[in-house]
Coordinates of C-alpha atoms and ligand atoms in Angstrom, one line a residue:
M1 CA 15.3 21.6 -25.2
N2 CA 16.3 21.1 -21.6
K3 CA 19.9 20.4 -20.6
E4 CA 21.6 17.1 -19.7
V5 CA 20.6 15.8 -16.2
R6 CA 23.7 15.4 -14.1
S7 CA 22.7 16.5 -10.8
V8 CA 19.6 15.7 -8.8
V9 CA 18.4 17.3 -5.6
I10 CA 15.8 15.6 -3.5
A11 CA 13.7 17.9 -1.3
G12 CA 12.7 15.8 1.9
G13 CA 14.1 12.9 3.8
G14 CA 10.9 11.1 4.8
T15 CA 10.2 7.5 3.5
A16 CA 9.7 8.7 -0.1
G17 CA 13.0 10.8 0.0
W18 CA 15.2 8.2 1.1
M19 CA 13.8 5.4 -1.1
V20 CA 14.4 7.4 -4.2
A21 CA 17.8 8.4 -2.9
A22 CA 18.9 4.9 -2.3
A23 CA 17.4 3.7 -5.7
L24 CA 19.1 6.3 -7.8
A25 CA 22.3 6.0 -6.1
R26 CA 22.2 2.3 -6.8
V27 CA 21.0 2.4 -10.3
L28 CA 22.5 5.8 -11.7
G29 CA 25.0 6.6 -9.0
P30 CA 28.1 6.7 -11.1
R31 CA 26.7 9.3 -13.6
L32 CA 24.6 11.4 -11.2
T33 CA 25.5 13.8 -8.3
I34 CA 22.6 13.2 -5.7
T35 CA 22.0 15.6 -2.8
L36 CA 19.1 15.2 -0.4
V37 CA 17.9 18.0 1.8
E38 CA 15.7 17.3 4.9
S39 CA 15.0 19.3 8.1
T40 CA 15.1 17.3 11.3
E41 CA 13.2 20.3 12.8
I42 CA 10.2 19.8 10.8
G43 CA 10.6 15.9 10.9
I44 CA 8.6 13.3 8.9
V45 CA 5.1 12.2 9.0
G46 CA 6.2 9.0 10.8
V47 CA 3.2 6.8 9.9
G48 CA 3.2 4.3 7.0
E49 CA 4.2 1.1 8.5
A50 CA 2.3 -1.7 6.5
T51 CA 3.4 -2.7 2.9
I52 CA 2.4 -5.0 0.2
P53 CA 4.6 -7.7 -1.4
A54 CA 5.9 -5.6 -4.4
I55 CA 8.2 -4.0 -1.8
Q56 CA 10.4 -6.9 -2.2
Q57 CA 11.3 -5.7 -5.7
F58 CA 12.4 -2.5 -4.2
N59 CA 14.6 -4.6 -1.8
K60 CA 16.1 -6.5 -4.7
L61 CA 16.6 -3.2 -6.6
V62 CA 18.6 -1.4 -3.9
K63 CA 20.1 -4.8 -2.8
L64 CA 18.8 -4.7 1.0
D65 CA 19.5 -7.8 2.9
E66 CA 16.0 -9.0 4.0
D67 CA 16.9 -10.1 7.4
E68 CA 19.1 -7.2 8.1
F69 CA 16.4 -4.7 6.9
M70 CA 14.0 -6.4 9.3
R71 CA 16.3 -6.2 12.3
Q72 CA 17.0 -2.5 11.6
T73 CA 13.4 -1.6 11.4
Q74 CA 11.8 -3.9 14.1
A75 CA 9.9 -5.5 11.2
T76 CA 7.3 -8.3 10.9
F77 CA 6.1 -10.4 8.1
K78 CA 2.5 -9.6 6.7
L79 CA 0.5 -12.0 4.9
A80 CA -2.9 -10.3 4.5
I81 CA -5.2 -7.4 6.0
E82 CA -8.2 -8.6 7.9
F83 CA -11.3 -6.5 7.4
V84 CA -13.5 -6.7 10.6
D85 CA -16.9 -5.3 10.5
W86 CA -16.6 -3.8 7.2
Y87 CA -19.6 -5.6 5.4
E88 CA -21.6 -5.4 8.8
K89 CA -21.0 -5.7 12.5
G90 CA -19.8 -9.1 13.6
H91 CA -18.5 -10.1 10.0
A92 CA -14.8 -10.5 9.2
Y93 CA -12.7 -11.6 6.2
M94 CA -9.1 -11.5 5.0
H95 CA -7.8 -10.0 1.9
T96 CA -4.6 -12.2 1.6
F97 CA -1.7 -11.9 -0.6
G98 CA -1.1 -14.3 -3.4
N99 CA -3.6 -16.4 -5.3
V100 CA -6.6 -18.4 -3.8
G101 CA -7.0 -21.8 -5.1
R102 CA -5.7 -22.9 -8.5
D103 CA -7.0 -22.3 -12.1
L104 CA -8.1 -25.3 -14.0
A105 CA -8.5 -25.4 -17.9
Y106 CA -8.3 -21.8 -18.5
I107 CA -11.1 -21.0 -16.0
P108 CA -10.3 -18.9 -12.7
F109 CA -10.5 -21.1 -9.8
H110 CA -13.3 -19.3 -8.1
H111 CA -15.8 -20.2 -10.7
Y112 CA -15.4 -24.0 -9.6
W113 CA -15.5 -23.0 -6.1
L114 CA -18.7 -20.9 -6.6
R115 CA -20.5 -23.6 -8.7
D116 CA -20.0 -26.0 -5.6
Q117 CA -21.2 -23.7 -3.0
P118 CA -21.8 -24.4 -0.2
A119 CA -20.3 -27.8 -0.2
A120 CA -16.9 -26.3 -1.3
G121 CA -16.4 -24.4 2.0
S122 CA -14.9 -21.1 2.5
L123 CA -13.1 -19.3 -0.2
W124 CA -10.2 -18.7 2.2
D125 CA -9.7 -22.4 3.0
Y126 CA -7.9 -22.3 -0.4
S127 CA -5.4 -19.8 0.7
L128 CA -2.3 -20.9 2.6
N129 CA -1.7 -17.2 3.2
D130 CA -5.1 -17.0 5.1
L131 CA -4.4 -20.2 7.0
A132 CA -1.0 -19.2 8.1
A133 CA -2.3 -15.7 9.1
R134 CA -4.9 -17.1 11.4
G135 CA -2.6 -19.4 13.0
A136 CA 0.2 -16.9 13.5
K137 CA 2.6 -19.0 11.5
F138 CA 5.2 -18.0 9.0
S139 CA 8.2 -19.3 6.8
R140 CA 9.9 -18.3 3.7
V141 CA 8.1 -21.0 1.6
D142 CA 7.8 -20.1 -2.1
H143 CA 6.1 -23.2 -3.0
I144 CA 4.2 -26.1 -1.4
P145 CA 6.6 -29.0 -1.3
N146 CA 5.8 -31.7 -4.0
T147 CA 3.0 -29.8 -5.5
P148 CA 2.8 -27.1 -8.4
L149 CA 1.1 -24.6 -5.7
A150 CA 2.7 -21.4 -4.6
G151 CA 3.6 -21.2 -1.0
L152 CA 3.4 -17.9 1.0
T153 CA 3.4 -14.5 -0.4
W154 CA 4.5 -11.8 2.2
A155 CA 5.1 -8.1 2.8
F156 CA 6.4 -6.3 5.7
Q157 CA 5.2 -4.2 8.6
F158 CA 7.9 -1.9 10.0
D159 CA 8.7 1.1 12.2
A160 CA 8.4 4.0 9.7
S161 CA 10.9 6.3 11.2
L162 CA 13.4 3.3 11.5
F163 CA 12.9 2.6 8.0
A164 CA 13.7 6.2 6.7
A165 CA 16.9 6.4 9.1
Y166 CA 18.0 2.9 7.9
L167 CA 17.8 3.9 4.0
S168 CA 19.6 7.4 4.9
R169 CA 22.4 5.4 6.4
F170 CA 22.4 3.2 3.3
S171 CA 22.0 5.9 0.9
Q172 CA 24.9 8.0 2.3
K173 CA 27.2 4.8 2.0
L174 CA 26.2 4.9 -1.6
G175 CA 27.5 8.4 -2.0
V176 CA 24.2 10.6 -1.4
R177 CA 25.1 13.9 0.2
R178 CA 22.8 14.9 3.1
I179 CA 22.1 18.3 4.1
D180 CA 20.0 19.1 7.4
A181 CA 18.4 22.4 6.7
K182 CA 15.1 24.2 6.1
I183 CA 14.3 25.0 2.6
S184 CA 13.2 28.9 2.7
A185 CA 12.4 29.5 -0.9
V186 CA 12.3 27.6 -4.3
L187 CA 14.3 29.7 -7.1
Q188 CA 13.0 29.4 -10.9
T189 CA 14.6 30.3 -14.3
P190 CA 12.9 33.0 -16.2
E191 CA 11.1 30.0 -18.2
G192 CA 9.7 28.8 -14.9
D193 CA 11.9 25.7 -14.3
V194 CA 13.2 25.1 -10.8
R195 CA 16.8 26.4 -10.6
A196 CA 17.7 26.0 -7.2
L197 CA 16.5 25.6 -3.3
K198 CA 17.6 28.4 -1.1
L199 CA 18.2 27.2 2.4
E200 CA 17.7 29.1 5.5
D201 CA 21.3 29.5 6.2
G202 CA 21.6 31.3 2.7
R203 CA 23.1 28.5 0.6
E204 CA 21.8 27.9 -2.7
L205 CA 21.5 24.1 -3.9
A206 CA 21.3 24.1 -7.6
A207 CA 20.6 21.1 -9.9
D208 CA 19.5 20.0 -13.3
F209 CA 16.5 18.1 -11.9
F210 CA 14.5 18.1 -8.6
I211 CA 12.4 15.5 -6.7
D212 CA 9.9 17.0 -4.4
C213 CA 9.3 14.7 -1.4
T214 CA 8.4 17.4 1.0
G215 CA 5.3 15.5 2.1
F216 CA 1.7 17.2 2.0
R217 CA 3.4 20.6 1.7
G218 CA 4.4 19.7 -1.9
L219 CA 7.1 22.7 -1.7
L220 CA 8.0 22.5 -5.3
I221 CA 5.3 20.7 -7.2
E222 CA 2.5 22.8 -5.7
Q223 CA 3.7 25.8 -3.8
T224 CA 6.1 26.9 -6.5
L225 CA 4.8 25.3 -9.9
K226 CA 1.0 25.4 -8.8
T227 CA 0.5 22.0 -10.6
G228 CA -3.2 21.6 -9.4
Y229 CA -4.8 18.5 -7.3
E230 CA -7.5 16.4 -8.5
N231 CA -9.6 15.9 -5.1
W232 CA -11.4 12.6 -4.6
S233 CA -13.0 13.4 -1.2
H234 CA -16.5 12.9 -2.6
W235 CA -15.7 9.3 -3.1
L236 CA -13.5 8.6 -0.2
L237 CA -14.9 10.6 2.8
C238 CA -12.3 10.3 5.3
D239 CA -10.1 13.4 5.7
R240 CA -8.3 12.8 9.0
A241 CA -6.3 10.3 11.2
M242 CA -5.1 9.8 14.6
A243 CA -2.2 7.7 15.3
V244 CA -0.9 6.2 18.5
P245 CA 1.5 3.4 19.3
S246 CA 0.6 0.6 22.0
A247 CA 2.7 -2.1 23.8
R248 CA 3.4 -5.3 22.0
T249 CA 0.9 -8.1 22.4
S250 CA 1.2 -11.9 22.0
P251 CA 0.8 -13.8 19.6
L252 CA 2.6 -11.7 17.2
L253 CA 0.3 -11.7 14.2
P254 CA 1.6 -11.7 10.7
Y255 CA -1.1 -9.4 9.2
T256 CA -2.7 -6.0 9.5
R257 CA -6.1 -5.6 10.9
S258 CA -8.5 -2.9 9.7
T259 CA -11.7 -2.6 11.9
A260 CA -14.6 -0.5 10.7
L261 CA -15.9 2.2 13.2
E262 CA -18.8 4.4 13.3
A263 CA -17.2 7.0 10.8
G264 CA -14.2 5.4 9.4
W265 CA -11.8 2.6 10.5
Q266 CA -8.9 1.7 12.5
W267 CA -5.6 -0.1 11.7
R268 CA -3.5 -2.4 14.0
I269 CA -0.1 -3.1 12.8
P270 CA 2.0 -5.5 14.9
L271 CA 5.8 -4.9 15.0
Q272 CA 8.6 -6.5 16.9
H273 CA 8.7 -3.8 19.8
R274 CA 5.3 -2.3 19.6
T275 CA 1.8 -2.3 17.8
G276 CA 1.1 0.7 15.5
N277 CA -2.6 1.9 15.5
G278 CA -4.4 4.6 13.9
H279 CA -8.1 5.7 13.4
V280 CA -9.0 7.1 9.9
Y281 CA -12.1 8.9 9.9
S282 CA -14.5 11.5 8.4
S283 CA -14.6 14.9 10.0
S284 CA -18.0 15.5 8.2
F285 CA -19.5 12.5 10.5
T286 CA -17.7 12.6 13.6
T287 CA -15.5 14.9 15.9
D288 CA -11.9 14.8 16.9
E289 CA -12.7 14.0 20.3
R290 CA -14.9 11.2 19.5
A291 CA -12.4 9.8 17.1
R292 CA -9.8 9.8 19.8
E293 CA -12.1 8.2 22.5
L294 CA -12.8 5.2 19.8
L295 CA -9.2 4.9 18.9
L296 CA -8.1 4.6 22.8
A297 CA -11.1 2.4 23.4
N298 CA -10.2 -0.1 20.7
L299 CA -6.5 -0.6 21.6
D300 CA -5.5 -4.2 23.0
A301 CA -2.8 -2.9 25.1
K302 CA -1.7 0.3 26.9
P303 CA -0.8 3.4 24.7
L304 CA 2.8 4.4 24.6
A305 CA 2.2 8.0 23.6
D306 CA -0.6 10.6 23.0
P307 CA -2.6 10.1 19.8
R308 CA -1.2 12.2 17.2
P309 CA -3.7 14.0 14.7
I310 CA -3.1 14.1 10.9
R311 CA -5.0 15.8 8.2
F312 CA -5.3 14.9 4.6
T313 CA -7.1 15.5 1.2
T314 CA -7.6 12.4 -0.8
G315 CA -6.6 12.8 -4.4
R316 CA -3.5 13.4 -6.7
R317 CA -1.4 15.8 -8.1
K318 CA -2.8 16.6 -11.8
Q319 CA 1.0 15.9 -12.9
L320 CA 3.4 13.9 -10.9
W321 CA 6.1 15.1 -13.2
N322 CA 5.9 19.0 -14.1
R323 CA 8.9 20.8 -15.8
N324 CA 12.0 19.6 -14.2
V325 CA 10.3 18.4 -11.0
V326 CA 9.0 15.0 -10.2
S327 CA 6.9 14.4 -6.9
M328 CA 6.9 11.5 -4.9
G329 CA 5.3 10.1 -1.6
L330 CA 2.8 12.6 0.0
A331 CA 3.9 15.5 -2.2
S332 CA 2.3 13.7 -5.2
G333 CA -1.0 12.7 -3.8
F334 CA -2.8 10.7 -1.0
I335 CA -4.9 7.7 -0.9
E336 CA -5.9 6.6 2.4
P337 CA -3.8 3.6 3.9
L338 CA -6.6 1.0 3.8
E339 CA -4.8 -1.3 1.4
S340 CA -1.3 -0.2 2.3
T341 CA -0.6 1.3 -1.0
A342 CA 1.2 4.7 -0.4
I343 CA 4.9 3.1 -0.1
H344 CA 4.2 0.9 -3.0
L345 CA 3.0 4.2 -5.0
I346 CA 6.5 5.7 -4.2
Q347 CA 8.1 2.5 -5.3
V348 CA 6.5 2.4 -8.6
T349 CA 7.1 6.1 -9.3
I350 CA 10.8 5.4 -8.5
Q351 CA 10.7 2.5 -10.9
R352 CA 9.0 4.6 -13.7
L353 CA 11.4 7.3 -13.1
I354 CA 14.4 5.2 -13.6
L355 CA 12.8 3.7 -16.8
L356 CA 11.9 7.2 -18.2
F357 CA 15.0 9.0 -16.7
P358 CA 15.5 12.4 -18.4
H359 CA 19.4 11.8 -18.8
N360 CA 19.7 13.5 -22.2
G361 CA 17.6 16.7 -21.6
D362 CA 15.0 16.2 -24.4
Y363 CA 12.3 14.5 -22.2
E364 CA 8.7 15.8 -23.1
A365 CA 7.5 12.4 -24.5
R366 CA 8.9 10.6 -21.4
R367 CA 7.3 13.2 -19.1
L368 CA 3.8 12.7 -20.6
Q369 CA 4.1 9.0 -20.5
F370 CA 5.2 9.1 -16.8
N371 CA 2.0 11.2 -16.0
R372 CA -0.4 9.1 -18.0
S373 CA 0.9 5.8 -16.4
A374 CA 0.7 7.6 -13.0
A375 CA -2.8 8.8 -13.5
A376 CA -4.0 5.3 -14.4
E377 CA -2.3 3.7 -11.5
Y378 CA -3.9 6.1 -9.0
E379 CA -7.4 5.4 -10.3
Y380 CA -7.1 1.8 -10.3
I381 CA -6.2 1.9 -6.4
R382 CA -8.9 4.6 -5.9
D383 CA -11.7 2.3 -7.3
F384 CA -10.5 -0.6 -5.1
I385 CA -10.6 1.4 -2.1
I386 CA -14.1 2.8 -2.7
L387 CA -15.3 -0.6 -3.2
H388 CA -14.5 -1.4 0.5
Y389 CA -16.6 1.6 1.6
H390 CA -19.4 1.4 -1.0
A391 CA -20.4 -2.2 -0.7
N392 CA -21.3 -2.4 2.8
N393 CA -24.4 -3.4 4.7
R394 CA -24.1 -1.1 8.0
V395 CA -27.5 0.1 7.4
G396 CA -28.8 2.9 9.7
E397 CA -25.3 4.5 10.3
P398 CA -25.0 7.9 8.8
F399 CA -21.5 7.5 7.5
W400 CA -21.9 4.1 6.0
D401 CA -25.4 4.9 4.5
A402 CA -23.6 7.8 2.7
C403 CA -21.0 5.4 1.5
R404 CA -23.3 2.8 0.1
N405 CA -25.7 5.6 -1.4
M406 CA -23.1 7.7 -3.2
S407 CA -22.4 7.6 -6.8
I408 CA -19.1 5.6 -7.8
P409 CA -16.7 6.0 -10.7
D410 CA -18.3 4.4 -13.8
S411 CA -15.0 2.2 -14.0
L412 CA -15.9 0.6 -10.5
A413 CA -19.5 0.3 -11.2
H414 CA -18.7 -1.7 -14.4
K415 CA -16.4 -4.0 -12.4
I416 CA -19.2 -4.7 -9.7
E417 CA -21.8 -5.6 -12.4
L418 CA -19.5 -7.7 -14.3
F419 CA -19.0 -9.7 -11.0
R420 CA -22.8 -9.8 -10.3
E421 CA -23.5 -11.3 -13.7
T422 CA -21.4 -14.2 -13.8
A423 CA -18.6 -13.6 -11.4
G424 CA -16.5 -12.0 -14.1
I425 CA -13.3 -10.1 -12.9
F426 CA -11.0 -8.4 -15.6
C427 CA -8.1 -6.3 -14.5
A428 CA -5.8 -4.1 -16.6
A429 CA -2.4 -5.6 -16.7
D430 CA -1.0 -2.6 -14.9
D431 CA -3.8 -2.6 -12.2
L432 CA -1.9 -3.2 -9.1
F433 CA -4.9 -5.3 -7.6
Q434 CA -5.4 -8.3 -9.7
L435 CA -8.2 -11.1 -9.7
S436 CA -7.5 -12.5 -6.4
S437 CA -7.6 -9.4 -4.6
W438 CA -10.9 -8.2 -6.3
L439 CA -12.5 -11.6 -5.6
Q440 CA -11.8 -11.5 -1.9
V441 CA -12.9 -7.9 -1.4
M442 CA -16.1 -8.3 -3.7
W443 CA -16.9 -11.5 -1.9
G444 CA -15.9 -10.3 1.6
Q445 CA -18.0 -7.1 0.9
G446 CA -21.1 -9.0 0.2
V447 CA -21.3 -8.6 -3.7
R448 CA -22.9 -11.9 -4.9
P449 CA -23.0 -13.2 -8.5
R450 CA -26.2 -14.0 -10.1
A451 CA -25.0 -17.0 -12.0
T452 CA -21.9 -19.1 -12.2
H453 CA -19.8 -19.6 -15.5
P454 CA -21.3 -22.4 -17.8
F455 CA -17.8 -23.6 -18.6
V456 CA -17.5 -25.3 -15.2
E457 CA -20.0 -27.8 -16.1
A458 CA -17.2 -29.2 -18.7
I459 CA -15.9 -31.0 -15.5
A460 CA -18.1 -33.6 -14.0
P461 CA -19.5 -32.9 -10.7
H462 CA -17.8 -35.7 -8.9
D463 CA -14.3 -34.8 -10.5
R464 CA -14.9 -31.0 -9.4
A465 CA -15.7 -32.1 -5.8
G466 CA -12.7 -34.2 -5.6
Y467 CA -10.5 -31.6 -7.2
L468 CA -11.7 -29.0 -4.5
R469 CA -11.4 -31.4 -1.6
D470 CA -7.9 -32.3 -2.6
L471 CA -6.8 -28.9 -2.9
R472 CA -8.2 -27.8 0.5
G473 CA -6.3 -30.8 2.1
V474 CA -3.1 -29.7 0.5
F475 CA -3.3 -26.2 1.9
E476 CA -4.5 -27.5 5.2
R477 CA -1.5 -29.8 5.7
A478 CA 1.1 -27.2 4.4
A479 CA -0.2 -24.8 7.1
Q480 CA 0.3 -27.4 9.7
T481 CA 3.9 -27.7 9.0
L482 CA 4.8 -23.9 9.3
P483 CA 6.4 -22.7 12.4
G484 CA 5.1 -19.8 14.6
H485 CA 5.7 -16.2 13.3
A486 CA 7.4 -15.0 16.3
E487 CA 9.6 -18.0 16.5
F488 CA 10.6 -17.6 12.9
I489 CA 11.5 -13.9 13.6
E490 CA 13.4 -14.8 16.8
K491 CA 15.4 -17.1 14.7
H492 CA 16.1 -15.2 11.6
C493 CA 15.7 -11.4 12.1
A494 CA 15.1 -10.2 15.6
S495 CA 16.0 -6.8 16.6
A496 CA 18.3 -6.6 19.4
P497 CA 17.4 -7.1 22.4
P498 CA 15.7 -10.3 21.5
S499 CA 12.1 -10.0 21.6
A500 CA 9.8 -12.2 23.8
G501 CA 6.6 -14.0 23.1
Ligands
FAD601 C1 -2.5 8.3 8.5 C2 -1.4 7.7 7.5 C3 -1.3 6.3 7.6 C4 -0.3 5.8 6.6 N1 -0.4 4.4 6.6 C5 0.5 4.0 5.5 C6 0.7 2.5 5.4 O1 0.2 1.6 6.4 N2 1.3 2.1 4.4 C7 1.9 2.7 3.3 O2 2.4 2.3 2.3 N3 1.8 4.2 3.6 C8 1.0 4.8 4.7 N4 0.9 6.1 4.7 C9 1.7 6.9 3.8 C10 3.1 7.1 4.1 O3 3.1 7.3 5.5 C11 3.8 7.9 3.2 O4 3.6 7.6 1.8 C12 5.3 7.9 3.6 O5 5.6 8.1 4.8 C13 6.1 9.0 2.7 O6 6.1 10.2 3.3 P1 6.8 11.3 2.6 O7 8.2 10.9 2.5 O8 6.3 11.6 1.3 O9 6.6 12.5 3.7 P2 7.3 13.1 5.1 O10 7.3 11.8 5.8 O11 6.1 14.0 5.5 O12 8.6 13.6 4.8 C14 8.6 14.9 4.3 C15 10.0 15.4 4.3 O13 10.1 16.7 3.9 C16 10.9 17.6 4.7 N5 10.6 18.8 4.5 C17 9.3 19.4 4.4 N6 9.3 20.9 4.2 C18 10.6 21.0 4.2 C19 11.3 22.3 4.3 N7 10.8 23.4 4.0 N8 12.7 22.2 4.3 C20 13.3 21.1 4.3 N9 12.8 20.0 4.5 C21 11.5 19.7 4.5 C22 10.6 16.9 6.0 O14 11.5 17.2 6.9 C23 10.6 15.4 5.9 O15 11.9 15.0 5.8 C24 0.1 6.6 5.6 C25 -0.2 7.9 5.8 C26 -0.9 8.5 6.6 C27 -1.2 9.9 6.6

């Protein structure tokens, strides 16, 4: 039986550390003493700038004002990720947030669309997010006026260093104690639990419970508790990145771009004050010099710093919660940023910790549940990311040939075969990516069904065509009424000094 948890020490003050500090202070503040120790000398990883819509739940949980948060972090809105050259060179598609089309008579929309190909046009004609993204438009419309159709679904792109600093100020106002010091040792009880963190200046920080947010180091969860790591590098071959900021360009795009390169891909994340760029690549298929050269060659404005190298091993900690330590952020594992899922994983880990919080000490069942849910969540995301690499037609390029020819997890092979049979897509309720996401990436990566669903025939061809035509018209007209993205930001949430363009 462990003791009642009244004090928590968070080790590390990057995005993970400050997100969990803010959330715990907001939700459990009065009954918990929360201390965060970080080392400005070591610093933070400083990347991680694109998010997915679920981040709005975090903002609501901690009660961040959206406009203020955007001003403080030089943020822009994000409606989608564009995948350029992923299926093959010269081809591009969007993975937009929100639904595509509208389901009819219990049958998902895409079955009707598929049945009427090619007359029904592009899948993305039925996505307001896509039309707005391509037109560099944005407004906070949650539904299309006079219709039952949803409006835009958005996330944010922000400056990672500013985000951590903003949450730090925010959390300290809620009572979180911050210590700037290096942890020199992790002290354990005779049973093996963590008892205290020893700081370089000799102080000892004792607590009932610890949260390891020390980044790739995993100071508590791995270096001390030796939890073990499940390595997925055989499925996700990239193991290095190089990041560089460049000058802002116009128009200010409300989406992230991912461009496939010869042994990996390059991200482009537009912010209010600059553009974030990075090249994720496999060291088995290219050199650091070549990766740097390609990154700089593919910038659309002048670089504002030297490219910064980062190394990683894709996978996850065997247990995210071990003894009296929960790990979050890079300390808990890493799946490359292709679908901007890392900050989301921090957020859901926080939500799970709050739900299963070990307040009364007796928490073995909660710990097991926490680890089971976390494992499943990582695996769903892993499969979705592998799909992007595996289903490619970049024949004759060694890296892409290896991705196409590798064996994939059974869970993913099943999903692909289901789609090939009759465009079936079935997702577990707790899979982050639901039907619309799998559909767009399957189709975008060239996976094609062999047959359509017979139930769509229940609607006469003429009615089906009319339904699709009307839907397209509604999305097109709705997109035309939206203001420009830059204009919207300027009006509501521009960082000072006001940005141009
Ligand atoms: C190339 C790349 C691109 C990414 N892009 C995205 C993206 O677009 N979207 C997304 O959601 N995520 C992205 N991520 C992930 C995202 O960056 C991280 O999830 C996020 O920044 C959280 O990092 P962290 O807080 O876990 O670690 P860090 O930022 O590394 O913070 C670690 C903290 O621990 C402290 N620390 C370490 N050792 C000690 C010590 N001995 N004593 C005291 N303090 C210590 C450090 O000072 C620091 O405060 C990306 C990651 C990489 C590598």
